[in-house]
C-alpha atoms as a PDB file:
ATOM      1  CA  MET A   1      -8.616  17.516  11.980  1.00  0.00           C
ATOM      2  CA  ASN A   2      -6.531  20.678  11.883  1.00  0.00           C
ATOM      3  CA  GLN A   3      -8.201  23.830  10.649  1.00  0.00           C
ATOM      4  CA  ARG A   4      -6.589  26.814   9.031  1.00  0.00           C
ATOM      5  CA  ILE A   5      -8.346  30.163   9.040  1.00  0.00           C
ATOM      6  CA  THR A   6      -7.610  32.372   6.050  1.00  0.00           C
ATOM      7  CA  ARG A   7      -7.649  36.095   6.712  1.00  0.00           C
ATOM      8  CA  THR A   8      -7.763  39.142   4.498  1.00  0.00           C
ATOM      9  CA  SER A   9      -6.709  42.247   6.424  1.00  0.00           C
ATOM     10  CA  SER A  10      -8.767  42.036   9.640  1.00  0.00           C
ATOM     11  CA  SER A  11     -11.742  39.960   8.489  1.00  0.00           C
ATOM     12  CA  VAL A  12     -12.056  36.193   8.425  1.00  0.00           C
ATOM     13  CA  THR A  13     -12.813  34.973   4.901  1.00  0.00           C
ATOM     14  CA  GLY A  14     -13.317  31.284   5.558  1.00  0.00           C
ATOM     15  CA  ILE A  15     -12.249  28.180   7.370  1.00  0.00           C
ATOM     16  CA  VAL A  16     -10.324  25.629   5.340  1.00  0.00           C
ATOM     17  CA  ALA A  17      -9.841  22.130   6.702  1.00  0.00           C
ATOM     18  CA  ASP A  18      -6.250  20.886   6.431  1.00  0.00           C
ATOM     19  CA  PRO A  19      -5.901  17.324   5.216  1.00  0.00           C
ATOM     20  CA  ALA A  20      -5.085  14.707   7.816  1.00  0.00           C
ATOM     21  CA  PRO A  21      -1.359  14.586   8.535  1.00  0.00           C
ATOM     22  CA  ALA A  22       0.265  11.703   6.672  1.00  0.00           C
ATOM     23  CA  LEU A  23       3.711  10.216   6.337  1.00  0.00           C
ATOM     24  CA  ARG A  24       4.605   8.868   2.905  1.00  0.00           C
ATOM     25  CA  PHE A  25       7.327   6.638   1.463  1.00  0.00           C
ATOM     26  CA  SER A  26       7.425   5.793  -2.246  1.00  0.00           C
ATOM     27  CA  VAL A  27      10.069   4.082  -4.369  1.00  0.00           C
ATOM     28  CA  PRO A  28      10.259   2.545  -7.865  1.00  0.00           C
ATOM     29  CA  LEU A  29      11.714  -0.968  -7.980  1.00  0.00           C
ATOM     30  CA  SER A  30      12.728  -3.323 -10.761  1.00  0.00           C
ATOM     31  CA  ALA A  31      10.041  -5.853 -11.648  1.00  0.00           C
ATOM     32  CA  THR A  32      12.265  -8.781 -10.684  1.00  0.00           C
ATOM     33  CA  ARG A  33      12.455 -11.205  -7.773  1.00  0.00           C
ATOM     34  CA  ARG A  34      15.250  -9.030  -6.384  1.00  0.00           C
ATOM     35  CA  GLY A  35      12.989  -5.959  -6.648  1.00  0.00           C
ATOM     36  CA  ALA A  36      10.208  -7.762  -4.753  1.00  0.00           C
ATOM     37  CA  ARG A  37      12.658  -8.753  -2.002  1.00  0.00           C
ATOM     38  CA  LEU A  38      13.957  -5.175  -1.816  1.00  0.00           C
ATOM     39  CA  ALA A  39      10.359  -3.911  -1.477  1.00  0.00           C
ATOM     40  CA  ARG A  40       9.903  -6.070   1.626  1.00  0.00           C
ATOM     41  CA  LEU A  41      13.248  -5.003   3.130  1.00  0.00           C
ATOM     42  CA  LEU A  42      12.629  -1.295   2.490  1.00  0.00           C
ATOM     43  CA  ALA A  43       9.116  -1.568   3.943  1.00  0.00           C
ATOM     44  CA  VAL A  44      10.498  -3.091   7.147  1.00  0.00           C
ATOM     45  CA  GLU A  45      13.017  -0.250   7.483  1.00  0.00           C
ATOM     46  CA  GLN A  46      10.323   2.358   6.900  1.00  0.00           C
ATOM     47  CA  LEU A  47       7.938   0.723   9.380  1.00  0.00           C
ATOM     48  CA  ALA A  48      10.737   0.689  11.956  1.00  0.00           C
ATOM     49  CA  SER A  49      11.352   4.409  11.427  1.00  0.00           C
ATOM     50  CA  TRP A  50       7.627   5.051  11.956  1.00  0.00           C
ATOM     51  CA  ARG A  51       7.687   2.759  15.021  1.00  0.00           C
ATOM     52  CA  LEU A  52       5.039   0.437  13.593  1.00  0.00           C
ATOM     53  CA  PRO A  53       4.949  -3.343  13.963  1.00  0.00           C
ATOM     54  CA  PHE A  54       6.418  -5.234  10.998  1.00  0.00           C
ATOM     55  CA  ASP A  55       3.721  -7.873  10.725  1.00  0.00           C
ATOM     56  CA  PRO A  56       1.349  -8.236   8.998  1.00  0.00           C
ATOM     57  CA  ALA A  57       2.488  -5.276   6.842  1.00  0.00           C
ATOM     58  CA  ARG A  58       5.700  -7.050   5.832  1.00  0.00           C
ATOM     59  CA  LEU A  59       3.694 -10.045   4.605  1.00  0.00           C
ATOM     60  CA  LEU A  60       1.285  -7.822   2.659  1.00  0.00           C
ATOM     61  CA  VAL A  61       4.158  -5.974   0.964  1.00  0.00           C
ATOM     62  CA  ALA A  62       5.831  -9.279   0.092  1.00  0.00           C
ATOM     63  CA  GLU A  63       2.674 -10.691  -1.461  1.00  0.00           C
ATOM     64  CA  LEU A  64       1.691  -7.549  -3.394  1.00  0.00           C
ATOM     65  CA  ALA A  65       5.254  -7.056  -4.693  1.00  0.00           C
ATOM     66  CA  ALA A  66       5.524 -10.721  -5.706  1.00  0.00           C
ATOM     67  CA  ASN A  67       2.223 -10.407  -7.585  1.00  0.00           C
ATOM     68  CA  ALA A  68       3.475  -7.276  -9.377  1.00  0.00           C
ATOM     69  CA  VAL A  69       6.603  -9.145 -10.472  1.00  0.00           C
ATOM     70  CA  LEU A  70       4.788 -12.337 -11.453  1.00  0.00           C
ATOM     71  CA  HIS A  71       1.569 -11.001 -12.981  1.00  0.00           C
ATOM     72  CA  GLY A  72       2.192  -7.303 -13.634  1.00  0.00           C
ATOM     73  CA  ARG A  73       5.635  -7.362 -15.167  1.00  0.00           C
ATOM     74  CA  VAL A  74       6.333  -5.586 -18.432  1.00  0.00           C
ATOM     75  CA  PRO A  75       9.958  -5.968 -19.613  1.00  0.00           C
ATOM     76  CA  GLY A  76      11.900  -2.781 -19.006  1.00  0.00           C
ATOM     77  CA  ARG A  77       9.256  -1.300 -16.672  1.00  0.00           C
ATOM     78  CA  SER A  78       9.386  -1.042 -12.899  1.00  0.00           C
ATOM     79  CA  PHE A  79       6.732  -1.250 -10.217  1.00  0.00           C
ATOM     80  CA  ARG A  80       6.224   1.259  -7.400  1.00  0.00           C
ATOM     81  CA  LEU A  81       5.857   0.594  -3.689  1.00  0.00           C
ATOM     82  CA  THR A  82       4.114   3.318  -1.696  1.00  0.00           C
ATOM     83  CA  LEU A  83       3.490   3.316   2.048  1.00  0.00           C
ATOM     84  CA  THR A  84       1.281   6.000   3.564  1.00  0.00           C
ATOM     85  CA  LEU A  85       0.611   6.401   7.263  1.00  0.00           C
ATOM     86  CA  ALA A  86      -2.446   8.579   7.902  1.00  0.00           C
ATOM     87  CA  VAL A  87      -2.963   9.677  11.480  1.00  0.00           C
ATOM     88  CA  VAL A  88      -6.257  11.151  12.621  1.00  0.00           C
ATOM     89  CA  SER A  89      -7.875   9.676  15.742  1.00  0.00           C
ATOM     90  CA  SER A  90      -6.304   6.341  14.824  1.00  0.00           C
ATOM     91  CA  ALA A  91      -3.495   5.363  12.471  1.00  0.00           C
ATOM     92  CA  THR A  92      -4.013   3.655   9.115  1.00  0.00           C
ATOM     93  CA  LEU A  93      -1.197   2.238   7.019  1.00  0.00           C
ATOM     94  CA  ARG A  94      -1.933   2.022   3.297  1.00  0.00           C
ATOM     95  CA  ILE A  95       0.306  -0.216   1.209  1.00  0.00           C
ATOM     96  CA  GLU A  96       0.156   0.336  -2.551  1.00  0.00           C
ATOM     97  CA  VAL A  97       1.927  -1.536  -5.318  1.00  0.00           C
ATOM     98  CA  THR A  98       1.545  -0.050  -8.789  1.00  0.00           C
ATOM     99  CA  ASP A  99       2.567  -1.934 -11.933  1.00  0.00           C
ATOM    100  CA  THR A 100       2.196  -1.308 -15.644  1.00  0.00           C
ATOM    101  CA  ARG A 101      -0.157  -4.177 -16.481  1.00  0.00           C
ATOM    102  CA  GLY A 102      -3.508  -2.488 -16.028  1.00  0.00           C
ATOM    103  CA  ASP A 103      -4.985  -5.000 -18.466  1.00  0.00           C
ATOM    104  CA  ARG A 104      -4.433  -7.821 -15.931  1.00  0.00           C
ATOM    105  CA  LEU A 105      -6.561  -7.157 -12.867  1.00  0.00           C
ATOM    106  CA  PRO A 106      -6.454  -9.514  -9.891  1.00  0.00           C
ATOM    107  CA  VAL A 107      -9.495 -11.708  -9.459  1.00  0.00           C
ATOM    108  CA  ARG A 108     -10.465 -13.271  -6.173  1.00  0.00           C
ATOM    109  CA  ALA A 109     -11.227 -16.967  -6.595  1.00  0.00           C
ATOM    110  CA  PRO A 110     -14.579 -18.196  -5.288  1.00  0.00           C
ATOM    111  CA  ASP A 111     -14.395 -20.011  -1.948  1.00  0.00           C
ATOM    112  CA  GLY A 112     -13.286 -23.621  -2.243  1.00  0.00           C
ATOM    113  CA  VAL A 113     -11.954 -23.253  -5.793  1.00  0.00           C
ATOM    114  CA  GLY A 114      -8.283 -23.995  -6.271  1.00  0.00           C
ATOM    115  CA  SER A 115      -7.700 -25.136  -2.697  1.00  0.00           C
ATOM    116  CA  LEU A 116      -5.277 -27.774  -4.019  1.00  0.00           C
ATOM    117  CA  ALA A 117      -3.497 -25.424  -6.415  1.00  0.00           C
ATOM    118  CA  GLU A 118       0.208 -24.795  -5.839  1.00  0.00           C
ATOM    119  CA  SER A 119      -0.203 -21.047  -6.347  1.00  0.00           C
ATOM    120  CA  GLY A 120      -2.970 -18.474  -6.541  1.00  0.00           C
ATOM    121  CA  ARG A 121      -3.687 -18.131  -2.837  1.00  0.00           C
ATOM    122  CA  GLY A 122      -1.854 -14.836  -2.413  1.00  0.00           C
ATOM    123  CA  LEU A 123      -4.913 -12.603  -2.541  1.00  0.00           C
ATOM    124  CA  LEU A 124      -6.667 -14.871  -0.052  1.00  0.00           C
ATOM    125  CA  LEU A 125      -3.751 -14.145   2.277  1.00  0.00           C
ATOM    126  CA  VAL A 126      -4.057 -10.406   1.564  1.00  0.00           C
ATOM    127  CA  ALA A 127      -7.805 -10.514   2.246  1.00  0.00           C
ATOM    128  CA  GLU A 128      -7.222 -12.345   5.523  1.00  0.00           C
ATOM    129  CA  LEU A 129      -4.422 -10.069   6.810  1.00  0.00           C
ATOM    130  CA  ALA A 130      -5.615  -6.641   5.642  1.00  0.00           C
ATOM    131  CA  ASP A 131      -8.504  -4.674   7.094  1.00  0.00           C
ATOM    132  CA  ARG A 132      -9.366  -3.605   3.537  1.00  0.00           C
ATOM    133  CA  TRP A 133      -7.879  -4.167   0.099  1.00  0.00           C
ATOM    134  CA  GLY A 134      -8.715  -3.410  -3.482  1.00  0.00           C
ATOM    135  CA  VAL A 135      -7.579  -2.433  -6.952  1.00  0.00           C
ATOM    136  CA  GLU A 136      -7.543   0.972  -8.638  1.00  0.00           C
ATOM    137  CA  GLU A 137      -7.247   1.179 -12.401  1.00  0.00           C
ATOM    138  CA  GLY A 138      -5.147   3.838 -14.094  1.00  0.00           C
ATOM    139  CA  PRO A 139      -3.588   5.954 -15.141  1.00  0.00           C
ATOM    140  CA  VAL A 140      -3.285   3.849 -18.287  1.00  0.00           C
ATOM    141  CA  PRO A 141      -1.452   1.466 -18.540  1.00  0.00           C
ATOM    142  CA  CYS A 142      -1.152   1.080 -14.744  1.00  0.00           C
ATOM    143  CA  LYS A 143      -3.094  -0.479 -11.912  1.00  0.00           C
ATOM    144  CA  THR A 144      -2.575  -0.189  -8.167  1.00  0.00           C
ATOM    145  CA  VAL A 145      -3.322  -3.002  -5.755  1.00  0.00           C
ATOM    146  CA  TRP A 146      -3.651  -1.679  -2.213  1.00  0.00           C
ATOM    147  CA  ALA A 147      -4.182  -2.973   1.294  1.00  0.00           C
ATOM    148  CA  GLU A 148      -4.882  -1.064   4.504  1.00  0.00           C
ATOM    149  CA  LEU A 149      -4.120  -1.872   8.123  1.00  0.00           C
ATOM    150  CA  ASP A 150      -5.793  -0.064  11.008  1.00  0.00           C
ATOM    151  CA  PHE A 151      -3.827   0.501  14.194  1.00  0.00           C
ATOM    152  CA  GLY A 152      -5.090   1.676  17.571  1.00  0.00           C
ATOM    153  CA  PRO A 153      -5.266   5.298  18.713  1.00  0.00           C
ATOM    154  CA  ALA A 154      -2.644   7.564  17.169  1.00  0.00           C
ATOM    155  CA  ALA A 155      -0.831   7.976  20.499  1.00  0.00           C
ATOM    156  CA  GLU A 156       0.152   4.285  20.413  1.00  0.00           C
ATOM    157  CA  CYS A 157       2.024   4.592  17.091  1.00  0.00           C
END
């Protein structure tokens, strides 16, 4: 962690820890199938510019964006894709998809339920691919579904 020392004239007044350096990409997209596809394509381009592997991040973006379009869509409102790469001793990519249906939170199905269903396995895929994932409520009327991927030491990224 970087530290910044604040000085007043010749005396040291305190040590303030700088936040971990992070790269951030954020874009609003239409809550349509085309918007979900564009989210995946833009994520791949951003990952390439950060020299990160595409998979499994591309799959996580595709699933979270598809869920925002299918379950979080409000006519006339967009969803937001945000990618944040935090680098400390290792690198962590955080994928966030924010939509305007905070009243419809994702629910993970109990194991073995719905195994024959044609849909509804997306969050099982997210749980399997991501190191961590979750949901944050707010600000009203929004919710953010996020997933994180841990990479090796920062020098490898």
